[in-house]
Amino acid sequence: MEWHSTFARSLIVDDPGPRPPGGVRADARRSRARLLAAARTAFAADGVEASFNEIARRAGVGPATLYRHFPRREDLIAAVVGESLDEVTALAGDLLTCTDPVAALRQWITALVDHIRRVRGLADEIARALAVPDSTLGRHCTATLAAARALVTRLQRSDRLRPGLTSDDLVTMATAIAWATDHGAPGDPDARADHLIDMLLHGAVR
Amino acid sequence: MEWHSTFARSLIVDDPGPRPPGGVRADARRSRARLLAAARTAFAADGVEASFNEIARRAGVGPATLYRHFPRREDLIAAVVGESLDEVTALAGDLLTCTDPVAALRQWITALVDHIRRVRGLADEIARALAVPDSTLGRHCTATLAAARALVTRLQRSDRLRPGLTSDDLVTMATAIAWATDHGAPGDPDARADHLIDMLLHGAVR
DNA sequence: ACCTGAACACCGTTCAAGT
DNA sequence: ACCTGAACACCGTTCAAGT
């Protein structure tokens, strides 16, 4: 059946053009690359809610082409920030060799917060993706959560984690701190994030 | 001068209609009331980003009338949620008589988080307003911050607050927790907020 | 003084039509 | 298979014109 329709089309349809080994047509590859570059610029300038039509225009393609490559906004976001988020995920593994498990957690949360803060509005997308694991960005977040779990398990084993807390709680609060330090409050946002991470780890009262 | 133009207009312009003691024309009062009712419904249904045109339509007035009464979206939000935010502010004063200063802080932060969570997207507006005190919503927030300061000073006096923390830090994190528990994560959001407040107060590690 | 509703420039998204 | 660009329904916001 599959064969039949393919054969029939091969007799009728024109040559679809050169195909690289990956199986993706050359013009599609080009469009995708241009879209990603335009999205990177737009997200850096206007945050994650940058205009889709504008991104397509700046990439020199029609809006429908953008939708063909990235059906939901989340897909485009994942394509732009997914790799660097994966780097943060990988960092968690490296930090497992760190002698002090609390220092390891602190360093990792700082890296996560810094990453989320690099694109305005990304905290909202991450929070959404954490709740919907079966999505493009959600899959990256699931990996991040798994990495966090390893760090947290190590804390539990050395009895340094407050009972009842989960790795989800920590990632959620890291995202919340990234959100809070991304709203143009006066002062250095980096220092402010650091300060809030301190409060998160050691508490407000005693 | 003032007198002159007023006199001149009184000769030319038609009777502007009945004026209540407040100095506001009756139709304006009516429009304002209908707009607020429509906004309350719309915010409850769609959150704080509900369509302005739709609110005007449901209030039975033109869009420009909405803008005349509430020039910026923030003004409408402040008119809708300002009073109940003031109630939270007032609660801080009542809680100063509470014997345990930590319990007082906990109860107040819980009330603040619950309030912000009652309207979707309000956390973003509050965060923005905290950074811009000279705005409609900002003035309410300034009062809230002042109230928080009293609770925090009491904590400091009994040496129960971690050194280096400010009332701003606590309000910021309360807003962040409200934001984090407003993103449709699985589970009961009330319980989740409570859990995160615990972590905020007592810390993640030890 | 206040309201009206048409209008503007934009937005996200989809479509039939092309190659 | 992929791209095009016109089109749709919406949005926030402003305007000249009315009463």
Short mmCIF file of C-alpha atoms (C1' of nucleotides) in Angstrom, two decimals:
data_model
loop_
_atom_site.label_atom_id
_atom_site.label_comp_id
_atom_site.label_asym_id
_atom_site.label_seq_id
_atom_site.Cartn_x
_atom_site.Cartn_y
_atom_site.Cartn_z
CA MET A 1 0.00 0.00 0.00
CA GLU A 2 2.74 2.36 1.08
CA TRP A 3 4.69 1.36 -1.97
CA HIS A 4 1.72 1.86 -4.25
CA SER A 5 1.11 5.53 -3.43
CA THR A 6 4.81 6.31 -3.49
CA PHE A 7 5.13 4.73 -6.92
CA ALA A 8 2.09 6.57 -8.22
CA ARG A 9 3.42 9.90 -7.05
CA SER A 10 6.82 9.26 -8.56
CA LEU A 11 5.18 9.12 -11.96
CA ILE A 12 3.22 12.35 -11.56
CA VAL A 13 5.03 14.78 -9.26
CA ASP A 14 8.02 16.83 -10.39
CA ASP A 15 11.48 16.28 -9.02
CA PRO A 16 11.38 17.62 -5.47
CA GLY A 17 15.00 18.78 -5.70
CA PRO A 18 18.31 17.63 -4.20
CA ARG A 19 18.14 15.64 -0.95
CA PRO A 20 21.02 15.61 1.53
CA PRO A 21 21.77 12.37 3.40
CA GLY A 22 19.67 13.51 6.35
CA GLY A 23 16.56 13.20 4.18
CA VAL A 24 15.70 16.90 4.47
CA ARG A 25 15.50 19.01 1.37
CA ALA A 26 18.16 21.68 0.98
CA ASP A 27 15.74 24.63 0.89
CA ALA A 28 14.06 23.38 4.07
CA ARG A 29 17.41 23.19 5.84
CA ARG A 30 18.17 26.71 4.74
CA SER A 31 14.79 28.05 5.89
CA ARG A 32 15.16 26.39 9.23
CA ALA A 33 18.63 27.84 9.78
CA ARG A 34 17.50 31.35 8.83
CA LEU A 35 14.45 31.07 11.09
CA LEU A 36 16.55 29.99 14.04
CA ALA A 37 18.98 32.87 13.52
CA ALA A 38 16.12 35.37 13.29
CA ALA A 39 14.44 33.89 16.36
CA ARG A 40 17.66 34.11 18.35
CA THR A 41 17.94 37.81 17.53
CA ALA A 42 14.26 38.50 18.19
CA PHE A 43 14.19 36.62 21.50
CA ALA A 44 17.31 38.47 22.65
CA ALA A 45 15.73 41.80 21.81
CA ASP A 46 12.07 41.32 22.74
CA GLY A 47 12.02 38.19 24.84
CA VAL A 48 10.23 34.97 24.20
CA GLU A 49 7.00 36.69 23.13
CA ALA A 50 8.62 38.29 20.07
CA SER A 51 6.36 38.59 17.03
CA PHE A 52 6.14 35.45 14.93
CA ASN A 53 5.37 37.35 11.73
CA GLU A 54 8.35 39.59 12.37
CA ILE A 55 10.65 36.61 12.89
CA ALA A 56 9.48 35.12 9.59
CA ARG A 57 9.90 38.45 7.82
CA ARG A 58 13.43 38.90 9.15
CA ALA A 59 14.27 35.35 8.11
CA GLY A 60 13.05 36.15 4.59
CA VAL A 61 10.33 33.47 4.58
CA GLY A 62 6.55 33.50 4.70
CA PRO A 63 4.79 33.09 8.05
CA ALA A 64 3.43 29.69 7.06
CA THR A 65 6.99 28.43 6.63
CA LEU A 66 7.72 29.34 10.24
CA TYR A 67 4.65 27.38 11.31
CA ARG A 68 5.65 24.43 9.17
CA HIS A 69 9.01 24.17 10.94
CA PHE A 70 7.81 25.14 14.42
CA PRO A 71 4.05 24.53 14.80
CA ARG A 72 3.87 25.94 18.34
CA ARG A 73 5.84 28.82 19.79
CA GLU A 74 7.21 26.38 22.32
CA ASP A 75 8.86 24.39 19.53
CA LEU A 76 10.79 27.43 18.36
CA ILE A 77 11.80 28.29 21.91
CA ALA A 78 12.99 24.73 22.52
CA ALA A 79 15.05 24.85 19.33
CA VAL A 80 16.69 28.10 20.41
CA VAL A 81 17.37 27.46 24.10
CA GLY A 82 17.19 23.68 24.33
CA GLU A 83 20.88 23.00 23.82
CA SER A 84 22.08 25.44 26.46
CA LEU A 85 19.46 24.07 28.84
CA ASP A 86 20.90 20.62 28.20
CA GLU A 87 24.30 22.00 29.17
CA VAL A 88 22.89 23.00 32.55
CA THR A 89 21.45 19.51 32.83
CA ALA A 90 24.88 18.04 32.07
CA LEU A 91 26.49 20.30 34.66
CA ALA A 92 24.45 18.55 37.35
CA GLY A 93 26.22 15.31 36.49
CA ASP A 94 29.65 16.93 36.74
CA LEU A 95 28.77 18.42 40.11
CA LEU A 96 28.05 14.99 41.57
CA THR A 97 31.82 14.66 42.05
CA CYS A 98 31.91 17.87 44.11
CA THR A 99 32.89 17.12 47.74
CA ASP A 100 30.27 19.35 49.38
CA PRO A 101 26.77 18.35 48.23
CA VAL A 102 25.28 21.66 49.40
CA ALA A 103 27.86 23.65 47.44
CA ALA A 104 27.09 21.48 44.44
CA LEU A 105 23.38 22.23 44.68
CA ARG A 106 24.03 25.92 45.13
CA GLN A 107 26.26 26.10 42.09
CA TRP A 108 23.79 24.17 39.97
CA ILE A 109 20.79 26.26 40.97
CA THR A 110 22.79 29.39 40.22
CA ALA A 111 23.58 28.06 36.75
CA LEU A 112 19.93 27.16 36.14
CA VAL A 113 18.68 30.56 37.27
CA ASP A 114 21.28 32.34 35.17
CA HIS A 115 20.29 30.33 32.13
CA ILE A 116 16.57 31.03 32.47
CA ARG A 117 17.25 34.72 33.07
CA ARG A 118 19.15 35.02 29.80
CA VAL A 119 15.92 35.25 27.78
CA ARG A 120 13.09 37.45 28.99
CA GLY A 121 9.88 35.53 29.57
CA LEU A 122 11.59 32.14 29.45
CA ALA A 123 10.65 31.44 33.08
CA ASP A 124 6.98 31.31 32.08
CA GLU A 125 7.71 28.86 29.29
CA ILE A 126 9.79 26.62 31.55
CA ALA A 127 7.07 26.63 34.19
CA ARG A 128 4.52 25.64 31.58
CA ALA A 129 6.79 22.96 30.15
CA LEU A 130 7.43 21.48 33.61
CA ALA A 131 3.68 20.86 33.87
CA VAL A 132 3.44 19.34 30.35
CA PRO A 133 6.32 16.85 29.98
CA ASP A 134 5.11 15.56 26.60
CA SER A 135 6.13 18.64 24.64
CA THR A 136 9.28 19.81 22.90
CA LEU A 137 10.48 22.01 25.72
CA GLY A 138 8.94 19.63 28.25
CA ARG A 139 11.31 16.86 27.21
CA HIS A 140 14.33 19.07 27.90
CA CYS A 141 12.81 19.95 31.28
CA THR A 142 12.21 16.31 32.12
CA ALA A 143 15.91 15.67 31.61
CA THR A 144 16.72 18.67 33.80
CA LEU A 145 14.42 17.36 36.53
CA ALA A 146 16.10 13.95 36.39
CA ALA A 147 19.51 15.58 36.77
CA ALA A 148 18.26 17.59 39.73
CA ARG A 149 17.02 14.39 41.33
CA ALA A 150 20.57 12.99 41.41
CA LEU A 151 21.89 16.06 43.20
CA VAL A 152 19.02 15.98 45.66
CA THR A 153 19.37 12.28 46.40
CA ARG A 154 22.96 12.92 47.34
CA LEU A 155 21.84 15.66 49.74
CA GLN A 156 19.32 13.31 51.31
CA ARG A 157 21.92 10.59 51.80
CA SER A 158 24.14 13.00 53.74
CA ASP A 159 21.06 14.22 55.61
CA ARG A 160 21.51 17.79 54.49
CA LEU A 161 18.09 18.24 52.83
CA ARG A 162 15.04 19.35 54.78
CA PRO A 163 12.66 16.38 54.98
CA GLY A 164 9.67 16.50 52.68
CA LEU A 165 11.37 18.45 49.91
CA THR A 166 11.70 17.12 46.37
CA SER A 167 13.86 17.99 43.40
CA ASP A 168 10.70 19.39 41.77
CA ASP A 169 10.37 21.88 44.60
CA LEU A 170 13.91 23.08 44.05
CA VAL A 171 13.59 23.42 40.28
CA THR A 172 10.27 25.21 40.71
CA MET A 173 11.80 27.70 43.13
CA ALA A 174 14.82 28.21 40.90
CA THR A 175 12.45 29.06 38.06
CA ALA A 176 10.51 31.37 40.37
CA ILE A 177 13.69 33.20 41.36
CA ALA A 178 14.64 33.59 37.71
CA TRP A 179 11.19 35.04 37.10
CA ALA A 180 11.41 37.40 40.06
CA THR A 181 14.79 38.80 39.03
CA ASP A 182 13.60 39.42 35.49
CA HIS A 183 11.18 42.26 36.17
CA GLY A 184 13.40 45.32 36.07
CA ALA A 185 13.65 45.89 39.80
CA PRO A 186 16.39 48.37 40.73
CA GLY A 187 19.85 47.03 41.49
CA ASP A 188 22.06 44.39 39.94
CA PRO A 189 19.86 41.43 39.01
CA ASP A 190 22.77 38.98 39.24
CA ALA A 191 23.48 39.93 42.84
CA ARG A 192 19.76 39.88 43.59
CA ALA A 193 19.40 36.35 42.21
CA ASP A 194 22.34 35.22 44.33
CA HIS A 195 20.78 36.78 47.38
CA LEU A 196 17.43 35.08 46.80
CA ILE A 197 19.12 31.71 46.21
CA ASP A 198 20.77 32.12 49.61
CA MET A 199 17.38 32.71 51.18
CA LEU A 200 15.95 29.69 49.37
CA LEU A 201 18.72 27.41 50.62
CA HIS A 202 19.06 28.61 54.19
CA GLY A 203 15.64 30.02 54.94
CA ALA A 204 14.26 33.39 55.92
CA VAL A 205 13.83 32.72 59.64
CA ARG A 206 15.49 30.70 62.34
CA MET B 1 -8.08 83.40 34.12
CA GLU B 2 -9.53 80.19 35.36
CA TRP B 3 -12.78 82.03 35.99
CA HIS B 4 -12.78 83.56 32.54
CA SER B 5 -12.68 80.32 30.53
CA THR B 6 -15.20 78.68 32.82
CA PHE B 7 -17.54 81.62 32.38
CA ALA B 8 -17.11 81.62 28.61
CA ARG B 9 -17.88 77.91 28.37
CA SER B 10 -20.94 78.25 30.58
CA LEU B 11 -22.40 80.56 27.96
CA ILE B 12 -21.73 78.30 25.00
CA VAL B 13 -21.80 74.67 26.06
CA ASP B 14 -25.04 72.77 26.72
CA ASP B 15 -26.00 71.61 30.14
CA PRO B 16 -23.64 68.68 30.89
CA GLY B 17 -26.35 66.91 32.90
CA PRO B 18 -26.93 66.24 36.59
CA ARG B 19 -23.87 66.26 38.89
CA PRO B 20 -23.76 64.24 42.10
CA PRO B 21 -21.99 65.77 45.14
CA GLY B 22 -18.80 63.92 44.21
CA GLY B 23 -18.43 66.15 41.15
CA VAL B 24 -18.65 63.22 38.74
CA ARG B 25 -21.41 63.12 36.16
CA ALA B 26 -24.02 60.44 36.61
CA ASP B 27 -23.40 58.70 33.28
CA ALA B 28 -19.67 58.55 34.03
CA ARG B 29 -20.34 56.92 37.38
CA ARG B 30 -22.57 54.42 35.66
CA SER B 31 -20.00 53.62 32.97
CA ARG B 32 -17.29 53.17 35.55
CA ALA B 33 -19.41 50.80 37.62
CA ARG B 34 -20.34 48.71 34.58
CA LEU B 35 -16.72 48.58 33.44
CA LEU B 36 -15.53 47.41 36.83
CA ALA B 37 -18.16 44.69 36.93
CA ALA B 38 -17.24 43.52 33.43
CA ALA B 39 -13.53 43.61 34.28
CA ARG B 40 -14.09 41.56 37.42
CA THR B 41 -15.86 38.88 35.38
CA ALA B 42 -13.29 38.95 32.58
CA PHE B 43 -10.29 38.82 34.94
CA ALA B 44 -11.85 35.91 36.81
CA ALA B 45 -12.37 34.02 33.56
CA ASP B 46 -9.29 34.91 31.48
CA GLY B 47 -6.89 36.41 33.97
CA VAL B 48 -5.40 39.85 34.00
CA GLU B 49 -4.66 39.84 30.26
CA ALA B 50 -8.34 39.66 29.32
CA SER B 51 -9.29 41.56 26.16
CA PHE B 52 -9.90 45.27 26.71
CA ASN B 53 -12.29 45.53 23.78
CA GLU B 54 -14.24 42.59 25.12
CA ILE B 55 -14.51 44.16 28.57
CA ALA B 56 -15.83 47.37 27.02
CA ARG B 57 -18.26 45.42 24.88
CA ARG B 58 -19.60 43.44 27.84
CA ALA B 59 -19.94 46.66 29.82
CA GLY B 60 -21.98 48.12 26.97
CA VAL B 61 -19.64 51.04 26.32
CA GLY B 62 -17.21 51.96 23.54
CA PRO B 63 -13.54 51.05 23.89
CA ALA B 64 -12.56 54.70 24.22
CA THR B 65 -14.74 55.00 27.31
CA LEU B 66 -12.75 52.23 28.95
CA TYR B 67 -9.54 54.10 28.14
CA ARG B 68 -10.98 57.34 29.47
CA HIS B 69 -11.67 55.75 32.85
CA PHE B 70 -8.60 53.53 32.99
CA PRO B 71 -5.83 54.82 30.70
CA ARG B 72 -3.48 51.92 31.36
CA ARG B 73 -4.35 48.30 31.99
CA GLU B 74 -2.68 48.63 35.35
CA ASP B 75 -5.25 51.24 36.38
CA LEU B 76 -8.09 48.83 35.75
CA ILE B 77 -6.31 46.05 37.59
CA ALA B 78 -5.67 48.33 40.56
CA ALA B 79 -9.33 49.34 40.63
CA VAL B 80 -10.40 45.68 40.64
CA VAL B 81 -7.91 44.13 43.09
CA GLY B 82 -6.64 47.19 44.99
CA GLU B 83 -9.11 47.00 47.85
CA SER B 84 -8.54 43.36 48.63
CA LEU B 85 -4.79 43.93 48.43
CA ASP B 86 -5.25 46.71 50.99
CA GLU B 87 -7.01 44.18 53.21
CA VAL B 88 -3.90 42.01 53.13
CA THR B 89 -1.88 45.09 53.99
CA ALA B 90 -4.16 45.78 56.93
CA LEU B 91 -3.84 42.18 58.10
CA ALA B 92 -0.12 42.76 58.66
CA GLY B 93 -1.01 45.40 61.26
CA ASP B 94 -3.36 43.02 63.08
CA LEU B 95 -0.73 40.31 63.11
CA LEU B 96 1.71 42.55 65.00
CA THR B 97 -0.17 41.58 68.16
CA CYS B 98 0.43 37.88 67.49
CA THR B 99 2.70 36.39 70.14
CA ASP B 100 4.95 34.43 67.80
CA PRO B 101 6.55 36.73 65.22
CA VAL B 102 7.46 33.83 62.93
CA ALA B 103 3.88 32.52 62.97
CA ALA B 104 2.71 36.06 62.20
CA LEU B 105 4.99 36.28 59.18
CA ARG B 106 3.92 32.87 57.98
CA GLN B 107 0.25 33.70 58.21
CA TRP B 108 0.72 37.01 56.45
CA ILE B 109 2.77 35.58 53.58
CA THR B 110 0.15 32.88 53.13
CA ALA B 111 -2.56 35.53 52.88
CA LEU B 112 -0.51 37.54 50.39
CA VAL B 113 0.21 34.52 48.21
CA ASP B 114 -3.44 33.46 48.29
CA HIS B 115 -4.52 36.93 47.28
CA ILE B 116 -2.17 37.16 44.32
CA ARG B 117 -3.12 33.68 43.18
CA ARG B 118 -6.80 34.59 43.02
CA VAL B 119 -6.34 36.28 39.63
CA ARG B 120 -4.28 34.62 36.93
CA GLY B 121 -1.36 36.74 35.80
CA LEU B 122 -1.61 39.11 38.75
CA ALA B 123 1.84 38.08 39.98
CA ASP B 124 3.39 39.66 36.89
CA GLU B 125 1.54 42.91 37.47
CA ILE B 126 2.50 43.02 41.13
CA ALA B 127 6.14 42.39 40.28
CA ARG B 128 6.05 45.19 37.74
CA ALA B 129 4.30 47.53 40.19
CA LEU B 130 6.85 46.80 42.92
CA ALA B 131 9.51 48.16 40.57
CA VAL B 132 7.45 51.26 39.66
CA PRO B 133 6.07 52.73 42.90
CA ASP B 134 4.64 55.83 41.20
CA SER B 135 1.74 54.07 39.51
CA THR B 136 -1.79 53.15 40.48
CA LEU B 137 -1.01 49.59 41.48
CA GLY B 138 2.43 50.65 42.66
CA ARG B 139 0.92 52.82 45.39
CA HIS B 140 -1.00 49.85 46.78
CA CYS B 141 2.19 47.81 46.69
CA THR B 142 4.15 50.51 48.48
CA ALA B 143 1.65 50.31 51.32
CA THR B 144 1.98 46.53 51.33
CA LEU B 145 5.76 46.81 51.50
CA ALA B 146 5.53 49.22 54.43
CA ALA B 147 3.27 46.79 56.27
CA ALA B 148 5.71 43.96 55.61
CA ARG B 149 8.49 46.09 57.04
CA ALA B 150 6.75 46.25 60.40
CA LEU B 151 6.43 42.47 60.57
CA VAL B 152 10.05 42.03 59.58
CA THR B 153 11.36 44.59 62.05
CA ARG B 154 9.67 42.63 64.80
CA LEU B 155 11.41 39.48 63.60
CA GLN B 156 14.75 41.26 63.61
CA ARG B 157 14.22 42.53 67.14
CA SER B 158 13.64 39.01 68.41
CA ASP B 159 16.63 37.86 66.34
CA ARG B 160 14.56 35.39 64.34
CA LEU B 161 15.33 36.78 60.87
CA ARG B 162 18.34 35.71 58.87
CA PRO B 163 20.77 38.65 58.74
CA GLY B 164 20.90 40.49 55.45
CA LEU B 165 17.27 39.88 54.50
CA THR B 166 14.81 42.69 53.89
CA SER B 167 11.03 42.93 53.74
CA ASP B 168 11.42 43.46 49.99
CA ASP B 169 13.07 40.06 49.71
CA LEU B 170 10.15 38.41 51.46
CA VAL B 171 7.47 40.15 49.41
CA THR B 172 9.36 39.35 46.23
CA MET B 173 9.55 35.67 47.11
CA ALA B 174 5.90 35.60 48.13
CA THR B 175 5.04 36.98 44.70
CA ALA B 176 7.34 34.43 43.09
CA ILE B 177 5.62 31.57 44.94
CA ALA B 178 2.23 32.89 43.85
CA TRP B 179 3.54 32.94 40.28
CA ALA B 180 4.96 29.41 40.53
CA THR B 181 1.74 27.90 41.87
CA ASP B 182 -0.32 29.53 39.13
CA HIS B 183 0.97 27.49 36.20
CA GLY B 184 -1.29 24.48 36.24
CA ALA B 185 1.16 22.03 37.75
CA PRO B 186 -0.51 18.79 38.88
CA GLY B 187 -1.75 18.57 42.47
CA ASP B 188 -3.54 20.96 44.78
CA PRO B 189 -2.09 24.45 44.27
CA ASP B 190 -3.08 25.54 47.78
CA ALA B 191 -1.10 22.73 49.38
CA ARG B 192 1.75 23.37 46.99
CA ALA B 193 1.90 27.06 47.91
CA ASP B 194 1.94 26.13 51.59
CA HIS B 195 4.76 23.70 50.98
CA LEU B 196 6.84 26.28 49.11
CA ILE B 197 6.24 28.89 51.83
CA ASP B 198 7.63 26.39 54.31
CA MET B 199 10.73 25.98 52.19
CA LEU B 200 11.09 29.75 51.90
CA LEU B 201 10.89 30.25 55.65
CA HIS B 202 13.00 27.36 56.85
CA GLY B 203 15.32 26.72 53.94
CA ALA B 204 16.00 23.82 51.61
CA VAL B 205 19.19 22.55 53.25
CA ARG B 206 20.68 22.41 56.71
"C1'" DA C 1 -17.60 66.41 30.42
"C1'" DC C 2 -18.41 62.35 28.70
"C1'" DC C 3 -19.57 58.90 25.21
"C1'" DT C 4 -19.63 56.74 20.49
"C1'" DG C 5 -18.11 53.65 17.03
"C1'" DA C 6 -15.25 53.72 13.07
"C1'" DA C 7 -10.52 53.34 12.07
"C1'" DC C 8 -5.41 52.11 12.31
"C1'" DA C 9 -1.69 49.19 12.66
"C1'" DC C 10 -0.64 45.21 14.46
"C1'" DC C 11 -0.94 40.27 15.96
"C1'" DG C 12 -1.23 34.84 15.53
"C1'" DT C 13 -2.76 31.57 12.40
"C1'" DT C 14 -4.50 29.30 8.19
"C1'" DC C 15 -5.39 28.86 3.41
"C1'" DA C 16 -5.28 27.71 -1.60
"C1'" DA C 17 -1.98 28.00 -4.87
"C1'" DG C 18 2.45 27.46 -6.62
"C1'" DT C 19 7.23 24.90 -7.65
"C1'" DA D 1 8.05 18.28 0.09
"C1'" DC D 2 8.31 22.67 0.77
"C1'" DC D 3 7.38 27.59 0.13
"C1'" DT D 4 4.46 31.76 -0.85
"C1'" DG D 5 1.78 35.65 0.34
"C1'" DA D 6 -2.93 36.85 0.72
"C1'" DA D 7 -6.48 36.45 3.99
"C1'" DC D 8 -9.10 35.99 8.53
"C1'" DA D 9 -10.37 37.22 12.95
"C1'" DC D 10 -8.63 39.31 16.51
"C1'" DC D 11 -6.03 42.68 19.44
"C1'" DG D 12 -4.76 47.44 21.79
"C1'" DT D 13 -5.28 52.11 20.97
"C1'" DT D 14 -6.77 56.58 19.03
"C1'" DC D 15 -9.64 59.57 16.49
"C1'" DA D 16 -13.14 63.03 14.99
"C1'" DA D 17 -17.71 63.56 15.85
"C1'" DG D 18 -21.61 63.70 18.71
"C1'" DT D 19 -24.63 65.03 23.10
#
